[in-house]
Amino acid sequence: MPEMMFDVRWPDGTEVSYYSPSLVVEEHLAAGVSYPVADFVDRSRTCMEIADARVRAKYGFGCSQSARTIALITAAAGRFAPTDEVRVESFRR
């Protein structure tokens, strides 16, 4: 199953790379686009749920990395207002 990293810049300028066990992230986020923090968290959660389901369907068990990624994103998002902007910088396969 293809996996990827996606790089984001939080409103305070912090750059972080996040892991996805699936390329589904590219279906819900776009490189070079900024999203309100709340929307970014919702989109990321959707991606990680889909990725987890794909791993579960293929291997018979879920992906702990999907849960970790959304936990990291949710924790980081808590530092900002829901309307602050987070930018998706790039995707790396």
C-alpha positions as semicolon CSV with decimal commas, in nm:
position;residue;x (nm);y (nm);z (nm)
1;M;0,000;0,000;0,000
2;P;0,151;0,336;-0,099
3;E;0,229;0,572;0,183
4;M;0,322;0,936;0,194
5;M;0,424;1,229;0,407
6;F;0,249;1,563;0,391
7;D;0,419;1,881;0,505
8;V;0,224;2,163;0,666
9;R;0,297;2,508;0,801
10;W;0,097;2,599;1,110
11;P;-0,019;2,960;1,170
12;D;0,284;3,033;1,391
13;G;0,522;2,930;1,111
14;T;0,602;2,587;1,257
15;E;0,660;2,331;0,981
16;V;0,565;1,969;1,050
17;S;0,561;1,653;0,840
18;Y;0,281;1,404;0,896
19;Y;0,255;1,041;0,786
20;S;-0,031;0,884;0,593
21;P;-0,045;0,511;0,517
22;S;-0,244;0,594;0,204
23;L;-0,240;0,844;-0,081
24;V;-0,597;0,943;0,013
25;V;-0,460;1,267;0,158
26;E;-0,422;1,403;-0,194
27;E;-0,797;1,356;-0,245
28;H;-0,885;1,583;0,048
29;L;-0,599;1,832;0,072
30;A;-0,401;2,020;-0,192
31;A;-0,039;2,132;-0,182
32;G;-0,001;2,508;-0,177
33;V;-0,346;2,565;-0,029
34;S;-0,428;2,712;0,312
35;Y;-0,722;2,587;0,517
36;P;-0,883;2,718;0,834
37;V;-0,747;2,508;1,120
38;A;-1,087;2,352;1,198
39;D;-1,136;2,251;0,834
40;F;-0,782;2,111;0,812
41;V;-0,841;1,898;1,122
42;D;-1,173;1,769;0,982
43;R;-1,019;1,688;0,643
44;S;-0,718;1,520;0,806
45;R;-0,944;1,311;1,029
46;T;-1,144;1,198;0,726
47;C;-0,819;1,104;0,547
48;M;-0,684;0,907;0,841
49;E;-1,015;0,723;0,889
50;I;-1,019;0,624;0,521
51;A;-0,651;0,525;0,534
52;D;-0,713;0,317;0,846
53;A;-1,006;0,141;0,677
54;R;-0,793;0,066;0,371
55;V;-0,517;-0,085;0,585
56;R;-0,778;-0,285;0,781
57;A;-0,933;-0,417;0,458
58;K;-0,598;-0,518;0,314
59;Y;-0,420;-0,656;0,622
60;G;-0,699;-0,739;0,866
61;F;-0,596;-0,483;1,128
62;G;-0,604;-0,105;1,159
63;C;-0,313;0,134;1,129
64;S;-0,188;0,277;1,457
65;Q;0,003;0,541;1,259
66;S;-0,326;0,685;1,130
67;A;-0,446;0,732;1,487
68;R;-0,112;0,883;1,584
69;T;-0,119;1,127;1,293
70;I;-0,465;1,259;1,377
71;A;-0,371;1,281;1,746
72;L;-0,065;1,490;1,656
73;I;-0,266;1,714;1,424
74;T;-0,543;1,761;1,681
75;A;-0,292;1,848;1,954
76;A;-0,113;2,100;1,730
77;A;-0,443;2,254;1,619
78;G;-0,539;2,317;1,981
79;R;-0,283;2,598;1,994
80;F;-0,471;2,803;1,734
81;A;-0,809;2,958;1,668
82;P;-1,036;2,749;1,442
83;T;-1,024;3,023;1,179
84;D;-0,644;3,059;1,173
85;E;-0,488;2,929;0,851
86;V;-0,272;2,618;0,814
87;R;-0,098;2,566;0,480
88;V;-0,030;2,233;0,313
89;E;0,318;2,285;0,169
90;S;0,382;1,959;-0,013
91;F;0,332;1,584;-0,044
92;R;0,619;1,335;-0,048
93;R;0,586;0,972;-0,156
